[in-house]
Short mmCIF file of C-alpha atoms (C1' of nucleotides) in Angstrom, two decimals:
data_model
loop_
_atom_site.label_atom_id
_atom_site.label_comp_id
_atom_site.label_asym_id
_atom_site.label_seq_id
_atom_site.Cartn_x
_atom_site.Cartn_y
_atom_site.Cartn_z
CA UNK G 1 -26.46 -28.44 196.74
CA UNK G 2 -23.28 -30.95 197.84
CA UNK G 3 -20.36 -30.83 195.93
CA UNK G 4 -21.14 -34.00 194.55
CA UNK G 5 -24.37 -32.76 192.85
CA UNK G 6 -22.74 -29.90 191.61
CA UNK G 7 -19.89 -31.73 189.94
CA UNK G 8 -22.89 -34.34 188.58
CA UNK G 9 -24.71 -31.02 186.95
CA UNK G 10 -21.61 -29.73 185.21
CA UNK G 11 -21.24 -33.34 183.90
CA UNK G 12 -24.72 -33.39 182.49
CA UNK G 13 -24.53 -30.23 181.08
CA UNK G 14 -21.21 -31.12 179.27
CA UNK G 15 -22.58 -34.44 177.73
CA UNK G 16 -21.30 -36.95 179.88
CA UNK G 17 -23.85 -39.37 181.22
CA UNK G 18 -23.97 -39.98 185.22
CA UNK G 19 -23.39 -43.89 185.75
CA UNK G 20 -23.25 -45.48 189.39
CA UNK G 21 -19.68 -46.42 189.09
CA UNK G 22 -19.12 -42.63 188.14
CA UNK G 23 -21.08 -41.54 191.17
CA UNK G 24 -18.94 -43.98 193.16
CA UNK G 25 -15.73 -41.71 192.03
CA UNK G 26 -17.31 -38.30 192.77
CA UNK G 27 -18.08 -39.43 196.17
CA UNK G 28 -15.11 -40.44 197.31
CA UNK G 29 -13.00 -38.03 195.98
CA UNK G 30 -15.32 -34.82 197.21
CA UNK G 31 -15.37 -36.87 200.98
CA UNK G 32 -11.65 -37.16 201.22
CA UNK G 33 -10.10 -34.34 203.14
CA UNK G 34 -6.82 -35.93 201.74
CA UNK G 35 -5.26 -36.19 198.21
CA UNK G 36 -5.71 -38.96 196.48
CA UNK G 37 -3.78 -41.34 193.86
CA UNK G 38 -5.95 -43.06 191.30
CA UNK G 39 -5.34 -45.95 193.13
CA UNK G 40 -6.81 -45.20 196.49
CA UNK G 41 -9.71 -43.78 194.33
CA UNK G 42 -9.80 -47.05 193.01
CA UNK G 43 -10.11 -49.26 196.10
CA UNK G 44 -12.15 -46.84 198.11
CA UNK G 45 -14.58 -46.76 194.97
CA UNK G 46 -14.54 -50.66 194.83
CA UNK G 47 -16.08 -50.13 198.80
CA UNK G 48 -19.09 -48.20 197.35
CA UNK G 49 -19.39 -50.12 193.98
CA UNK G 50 -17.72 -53.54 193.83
CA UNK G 51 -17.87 -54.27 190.01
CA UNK G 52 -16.16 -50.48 188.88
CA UNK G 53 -13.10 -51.10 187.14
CA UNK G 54 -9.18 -49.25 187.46
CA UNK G 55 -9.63 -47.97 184.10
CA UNK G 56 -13.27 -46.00 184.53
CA UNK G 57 -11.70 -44.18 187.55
CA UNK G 58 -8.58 -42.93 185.58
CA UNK G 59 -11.41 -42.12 182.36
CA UNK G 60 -13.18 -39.95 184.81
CA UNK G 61 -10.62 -38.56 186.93
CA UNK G 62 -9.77 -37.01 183.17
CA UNK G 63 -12.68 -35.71 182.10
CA UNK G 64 -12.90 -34.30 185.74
CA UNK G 65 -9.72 -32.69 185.33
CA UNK G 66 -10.82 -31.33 181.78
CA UNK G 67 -13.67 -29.91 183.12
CA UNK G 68 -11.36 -28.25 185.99
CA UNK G 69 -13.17 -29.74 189.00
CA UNK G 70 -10.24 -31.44 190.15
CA UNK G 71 -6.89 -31.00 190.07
CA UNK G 72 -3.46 -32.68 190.39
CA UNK G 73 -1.11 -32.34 193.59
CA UNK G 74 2.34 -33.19 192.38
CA UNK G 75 4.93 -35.80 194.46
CA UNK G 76 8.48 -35.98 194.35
CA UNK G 77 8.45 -39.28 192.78
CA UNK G 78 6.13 -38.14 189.48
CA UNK G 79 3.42 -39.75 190.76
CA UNK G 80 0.34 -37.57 191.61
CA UNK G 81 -2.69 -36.71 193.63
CA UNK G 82 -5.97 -35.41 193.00
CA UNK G 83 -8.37 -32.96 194.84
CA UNK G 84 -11.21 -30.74 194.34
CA UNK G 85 -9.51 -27.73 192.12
CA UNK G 86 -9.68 -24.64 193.87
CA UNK G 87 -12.13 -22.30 192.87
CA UNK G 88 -10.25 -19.27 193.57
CA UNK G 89 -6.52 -18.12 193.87
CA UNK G 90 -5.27 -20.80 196.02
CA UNK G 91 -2.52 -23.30 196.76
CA UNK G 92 -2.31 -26.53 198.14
CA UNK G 93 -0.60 -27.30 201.62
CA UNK G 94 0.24 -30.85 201.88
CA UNK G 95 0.78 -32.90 205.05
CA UNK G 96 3.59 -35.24 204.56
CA UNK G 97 2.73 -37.42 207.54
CA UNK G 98 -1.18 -38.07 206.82
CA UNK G 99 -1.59 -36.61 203.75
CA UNK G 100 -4.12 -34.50 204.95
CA UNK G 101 -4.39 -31.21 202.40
CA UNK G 102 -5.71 -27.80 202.46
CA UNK G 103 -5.78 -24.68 200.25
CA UNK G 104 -4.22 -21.12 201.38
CA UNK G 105 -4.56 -18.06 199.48
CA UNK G 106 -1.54 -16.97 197.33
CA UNK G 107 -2.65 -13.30 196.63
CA UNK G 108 0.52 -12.21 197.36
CA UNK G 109 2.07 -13.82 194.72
CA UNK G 110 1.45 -11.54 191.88
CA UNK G 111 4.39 -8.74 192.77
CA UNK G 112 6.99 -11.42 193.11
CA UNK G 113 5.52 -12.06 189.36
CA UNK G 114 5.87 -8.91 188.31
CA UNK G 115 9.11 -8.50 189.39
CA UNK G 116 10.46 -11.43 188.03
CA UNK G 117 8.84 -10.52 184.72
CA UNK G 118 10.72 -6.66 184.63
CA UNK G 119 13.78 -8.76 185.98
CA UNK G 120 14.22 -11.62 183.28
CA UNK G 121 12.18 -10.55 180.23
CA UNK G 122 9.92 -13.48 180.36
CA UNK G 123 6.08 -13.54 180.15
CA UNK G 124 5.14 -15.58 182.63
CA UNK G 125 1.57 -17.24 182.17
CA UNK G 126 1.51 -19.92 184.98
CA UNK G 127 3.01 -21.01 188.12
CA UNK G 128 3.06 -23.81 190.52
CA UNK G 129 3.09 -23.55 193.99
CA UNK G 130 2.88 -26.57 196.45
CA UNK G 131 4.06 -26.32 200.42
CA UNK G 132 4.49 -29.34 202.40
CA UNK G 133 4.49 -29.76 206.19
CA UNK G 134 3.11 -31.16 208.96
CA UNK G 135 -0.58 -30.66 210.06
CA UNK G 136 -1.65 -29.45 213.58
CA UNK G 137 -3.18 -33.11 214.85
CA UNK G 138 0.18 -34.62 212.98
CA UNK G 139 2.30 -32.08 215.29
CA UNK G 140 0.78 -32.88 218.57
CA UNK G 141 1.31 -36.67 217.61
CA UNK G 142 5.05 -36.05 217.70
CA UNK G 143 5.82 -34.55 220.62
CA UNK S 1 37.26 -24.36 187.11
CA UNK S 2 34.01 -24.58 184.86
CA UNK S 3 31.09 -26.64 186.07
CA UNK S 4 31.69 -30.45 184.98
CA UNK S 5 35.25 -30.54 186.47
CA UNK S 6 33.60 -29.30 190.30
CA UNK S 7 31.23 -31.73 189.50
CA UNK S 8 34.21 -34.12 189.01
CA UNK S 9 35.95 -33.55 192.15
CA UNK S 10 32.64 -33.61 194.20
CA UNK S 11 31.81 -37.02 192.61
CA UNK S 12 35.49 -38.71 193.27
CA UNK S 13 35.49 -36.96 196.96
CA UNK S 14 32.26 -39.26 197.50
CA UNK S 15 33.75 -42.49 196.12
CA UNK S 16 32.41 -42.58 192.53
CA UNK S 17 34.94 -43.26 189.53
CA UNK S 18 34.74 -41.10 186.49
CA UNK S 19 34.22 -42.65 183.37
CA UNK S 20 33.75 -41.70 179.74
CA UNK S 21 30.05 -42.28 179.90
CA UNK S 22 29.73 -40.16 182.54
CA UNK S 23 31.42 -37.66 182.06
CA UNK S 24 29.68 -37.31 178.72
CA UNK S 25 26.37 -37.51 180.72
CA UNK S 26 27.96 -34.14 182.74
CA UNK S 27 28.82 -31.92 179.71
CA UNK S 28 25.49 -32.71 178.16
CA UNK S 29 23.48 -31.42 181.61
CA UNK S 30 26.12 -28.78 182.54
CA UNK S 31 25.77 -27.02 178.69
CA UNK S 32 22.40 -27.29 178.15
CA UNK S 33 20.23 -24.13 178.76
CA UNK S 34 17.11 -25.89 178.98
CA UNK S 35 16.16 -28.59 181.45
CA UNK S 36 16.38 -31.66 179.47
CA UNK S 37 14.38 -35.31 180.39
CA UNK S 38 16.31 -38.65 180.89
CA UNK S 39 15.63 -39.61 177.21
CA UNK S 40 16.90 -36.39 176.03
CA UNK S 41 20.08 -36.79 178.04
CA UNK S 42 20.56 -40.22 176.83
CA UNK S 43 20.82 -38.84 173.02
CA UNK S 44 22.87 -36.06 173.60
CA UNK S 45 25.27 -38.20 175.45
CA UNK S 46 25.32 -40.98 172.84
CA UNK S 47 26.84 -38.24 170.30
CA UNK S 48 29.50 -37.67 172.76
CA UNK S 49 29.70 -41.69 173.37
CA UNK S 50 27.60 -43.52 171.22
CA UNK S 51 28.03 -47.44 173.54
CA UNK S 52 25.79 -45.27 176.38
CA UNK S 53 23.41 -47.27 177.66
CA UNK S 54 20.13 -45.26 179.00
CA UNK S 55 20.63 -47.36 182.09
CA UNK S 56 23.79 -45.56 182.54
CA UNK S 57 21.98 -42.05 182.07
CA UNK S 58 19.59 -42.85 184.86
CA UNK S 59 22.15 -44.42 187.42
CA UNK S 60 24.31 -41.10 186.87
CA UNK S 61 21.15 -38.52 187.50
CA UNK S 62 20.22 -40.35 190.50
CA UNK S 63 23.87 -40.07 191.74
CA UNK S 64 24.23 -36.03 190.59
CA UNK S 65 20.39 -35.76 192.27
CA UNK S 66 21.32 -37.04 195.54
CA UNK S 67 24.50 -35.07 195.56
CA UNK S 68 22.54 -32.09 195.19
CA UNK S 69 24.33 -31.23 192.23
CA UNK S 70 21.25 -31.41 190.19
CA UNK S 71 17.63 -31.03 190.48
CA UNK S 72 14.57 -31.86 188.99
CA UNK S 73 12.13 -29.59 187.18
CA UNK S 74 8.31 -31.32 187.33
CA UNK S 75 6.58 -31.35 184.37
CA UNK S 76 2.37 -31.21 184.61
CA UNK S 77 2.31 -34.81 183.06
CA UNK S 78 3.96 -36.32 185.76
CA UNK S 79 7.61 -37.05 183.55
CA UNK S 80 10.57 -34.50 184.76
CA UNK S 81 13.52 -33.07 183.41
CA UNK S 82 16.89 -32.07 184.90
CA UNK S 83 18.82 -28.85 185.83
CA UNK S 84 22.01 -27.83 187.29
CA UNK S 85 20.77 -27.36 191.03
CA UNK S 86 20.26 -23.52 192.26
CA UNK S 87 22.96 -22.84 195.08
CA UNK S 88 20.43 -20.19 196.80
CA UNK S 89 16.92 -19.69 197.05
CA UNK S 90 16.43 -20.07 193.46
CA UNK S 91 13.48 -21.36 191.25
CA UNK S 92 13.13 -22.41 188.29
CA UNK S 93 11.04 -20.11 185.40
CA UNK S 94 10.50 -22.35 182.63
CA UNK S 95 9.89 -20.95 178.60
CA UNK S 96 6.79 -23.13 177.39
CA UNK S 97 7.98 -22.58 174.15
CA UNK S 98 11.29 -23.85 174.24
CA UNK S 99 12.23 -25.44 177.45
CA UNK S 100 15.06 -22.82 178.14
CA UNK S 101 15.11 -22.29 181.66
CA UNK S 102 16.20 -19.74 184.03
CA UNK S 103 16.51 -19.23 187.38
CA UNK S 104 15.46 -16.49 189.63
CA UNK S 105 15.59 -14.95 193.43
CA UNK S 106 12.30 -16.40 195.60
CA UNK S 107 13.80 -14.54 199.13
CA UNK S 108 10.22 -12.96 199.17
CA UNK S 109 8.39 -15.98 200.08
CA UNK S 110 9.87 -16.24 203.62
CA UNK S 111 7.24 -13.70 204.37
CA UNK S 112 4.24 -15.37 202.67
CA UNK S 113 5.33 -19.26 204.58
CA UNK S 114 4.91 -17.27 207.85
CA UNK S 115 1.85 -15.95 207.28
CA UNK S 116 0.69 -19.21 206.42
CA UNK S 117 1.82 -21.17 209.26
CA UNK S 118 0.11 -18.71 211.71
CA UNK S 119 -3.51 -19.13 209.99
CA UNK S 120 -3.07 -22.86 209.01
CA UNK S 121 -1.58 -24.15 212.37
CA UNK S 122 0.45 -26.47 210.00
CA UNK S 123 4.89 -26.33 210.65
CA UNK S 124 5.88 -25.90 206.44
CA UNK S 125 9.01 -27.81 205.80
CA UNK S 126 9.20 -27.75 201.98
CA UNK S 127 8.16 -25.58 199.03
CA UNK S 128 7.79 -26.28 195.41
CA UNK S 129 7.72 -23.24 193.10
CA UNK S 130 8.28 -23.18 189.63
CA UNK S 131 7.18 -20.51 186.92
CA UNK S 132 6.22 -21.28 183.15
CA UNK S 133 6.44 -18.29 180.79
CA UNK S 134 7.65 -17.05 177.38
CA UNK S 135 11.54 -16.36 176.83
CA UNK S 136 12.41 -12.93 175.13
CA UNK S 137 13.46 -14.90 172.26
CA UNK S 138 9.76 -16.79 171.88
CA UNK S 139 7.96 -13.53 172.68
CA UNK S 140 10.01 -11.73 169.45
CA UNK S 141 9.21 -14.95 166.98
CA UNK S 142 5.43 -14.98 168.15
CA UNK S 143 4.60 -11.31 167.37
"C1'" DA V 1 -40.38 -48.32 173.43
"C1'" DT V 2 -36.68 -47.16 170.48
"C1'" DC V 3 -32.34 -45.56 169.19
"C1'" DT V 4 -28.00 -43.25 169.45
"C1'" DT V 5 -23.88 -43.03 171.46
"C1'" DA V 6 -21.31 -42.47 175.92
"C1'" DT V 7 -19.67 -45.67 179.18
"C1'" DT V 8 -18.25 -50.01 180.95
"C1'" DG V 9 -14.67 -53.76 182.45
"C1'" DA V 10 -11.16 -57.06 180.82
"C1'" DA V 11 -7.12 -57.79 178.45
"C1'" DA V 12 -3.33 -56.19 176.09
"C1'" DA V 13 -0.25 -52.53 175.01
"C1'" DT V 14 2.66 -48.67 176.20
"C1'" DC V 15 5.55 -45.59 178.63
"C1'" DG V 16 9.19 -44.22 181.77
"C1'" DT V 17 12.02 -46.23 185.10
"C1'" DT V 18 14.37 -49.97 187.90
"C1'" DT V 19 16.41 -54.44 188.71
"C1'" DT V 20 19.32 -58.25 187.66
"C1'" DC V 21 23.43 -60.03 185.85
"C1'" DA V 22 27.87 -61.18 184.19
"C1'" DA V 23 31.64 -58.54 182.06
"C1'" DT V 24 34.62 -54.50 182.36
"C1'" DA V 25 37.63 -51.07 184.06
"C1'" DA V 26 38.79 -47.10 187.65
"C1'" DG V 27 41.85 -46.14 190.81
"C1'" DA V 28 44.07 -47.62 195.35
"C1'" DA V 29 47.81 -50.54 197.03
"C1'" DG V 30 52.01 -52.88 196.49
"C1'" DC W 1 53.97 -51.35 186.09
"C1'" DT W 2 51.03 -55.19 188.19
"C1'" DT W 3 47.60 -56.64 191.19
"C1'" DC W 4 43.37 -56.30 193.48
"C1'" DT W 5 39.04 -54.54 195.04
"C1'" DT W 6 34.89 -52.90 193.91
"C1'" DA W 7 32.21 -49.29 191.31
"C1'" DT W 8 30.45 -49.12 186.80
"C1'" DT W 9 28.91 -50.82 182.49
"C1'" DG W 10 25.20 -52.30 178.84
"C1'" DA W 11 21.68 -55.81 177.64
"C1'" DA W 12 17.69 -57.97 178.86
"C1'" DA W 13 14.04 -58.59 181.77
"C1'" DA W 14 10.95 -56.77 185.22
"C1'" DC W 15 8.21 -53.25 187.00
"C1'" DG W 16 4.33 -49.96 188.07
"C1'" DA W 17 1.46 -46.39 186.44
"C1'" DT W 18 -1.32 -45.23 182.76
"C1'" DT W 19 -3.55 -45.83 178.06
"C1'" DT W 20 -5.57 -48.26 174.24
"C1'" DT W 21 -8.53 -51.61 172.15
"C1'" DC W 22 -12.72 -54.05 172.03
"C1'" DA W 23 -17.21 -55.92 172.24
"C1'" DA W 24 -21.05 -55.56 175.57
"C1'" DT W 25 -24.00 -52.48 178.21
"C1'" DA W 26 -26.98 -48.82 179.50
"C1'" DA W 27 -28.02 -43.45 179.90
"C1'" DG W 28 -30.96 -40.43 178.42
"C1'" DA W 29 -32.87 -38.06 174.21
"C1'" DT W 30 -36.72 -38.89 170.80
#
DNA sequence: ATCTTATTGAAAATCGTTTTCAATAAGAAG
DNA sequence: CTTCTTATTGAAAACGATTTTCAATAAGAT
């Protein structure tokens, strides 16, 4: 089962019905191997299904985020991005030329946690962790 | 010299005059212990000189920001507050509860970047890290 | 086939932030 | 101290991203 299906099962079973323009959304966001701003989402839906509307694709980009299917990438400017969430421990790595993200594992991160905990006295509960760069194809390009 | 007079001196050495407004915009960031959003910045400074406009507030933070005298601290809804900016390798740990905001010592990533770089084939330029926890003080009022 | 209620798109509203503008005042020069 | 240049000011308007409101539609349970 695609991605797509699987995020269209999890819908169901949480009560939401499956519309076209809806379908439209998962697509494109599941196909992109870039993050995307509502938007892009928005035109690249329009492609699929003509008549869909700004406002459905910000409504479901919320209850996909609720659900925790997807997940915002954060930008400078405040603005954000959205991708399939990671499933397990991971981060995102962002390429600032084409946009093109990817998810590594950030295992490691739990001692620097600890340590910060023993050091300051805080609890900590959640953390953030973006890295931006340049992608392999995107490095070739400049040389 | 305490924090808003180097501030001072950086901001005349690049050709900005110092004014009332902002140097009430300076105090208010420079004593707060919690990273604090435009808005919040524009009350605080209208105690210190109520005529502030909030126009004011932003032209000033984008002035201390490119400086690098300040930075900002992203917030999950997209909005951001403001900090002094770390003079090392420092990131922010943020108390959920109320805002007050620390830094600490994130040497131990160097390791981690490398790491990822070699599996990724992607060159990292940037990192975003922040931490969101519970202060001592919040953890003692919770129990 | 019916019925409930989630979903739709359009228009208007809202929020944080930026731009425009004419008036003011910081600080360099005389 | 006076003059002059030009950075800075606050008010109002503009802006872009996102949210709310609303009446019409249609998914999917019965």
């Amino acid at each position: 089962m695609d991605r797509v299906e699987q995020w269209v099962s999890i819908l169901q079973d949480n009560g939401c019905r499956i519309t076209a323009p809806r379908r439209a959304i998962l697509r494109v966001i599941a196909e992109s191997p870039r993050a995307l701003q509502p938007g892009d989402i928005f035109e690249l839906s329009r492609v699929k299904h003509p008549s869909i509307g700004l406002v459905t694709v910000y409504r479901t980009l919320d209850q996909l985020e609720k659900l925790g299917l997807i997940q915002r990438v954060h930008r400078d400017d405040g603005c954000h991005m959205l991708m399939p969430a990671p499933t397990g421990h991971e981060h995102y790595l962002v390429c600032t030329h084409c946009g093109r993200t990817i998810l590594f594992e950030g295992d490691d991160l739990g001692s620097l946690f600890t340590k910060v905990e023993s050091q300051t006295g805080y609890l900590i509960s959640d953390h953030w962790l973006q890295l931006f760069g340049t992608c392999p194809d995107c490095r070739k390009l400049e040389q």
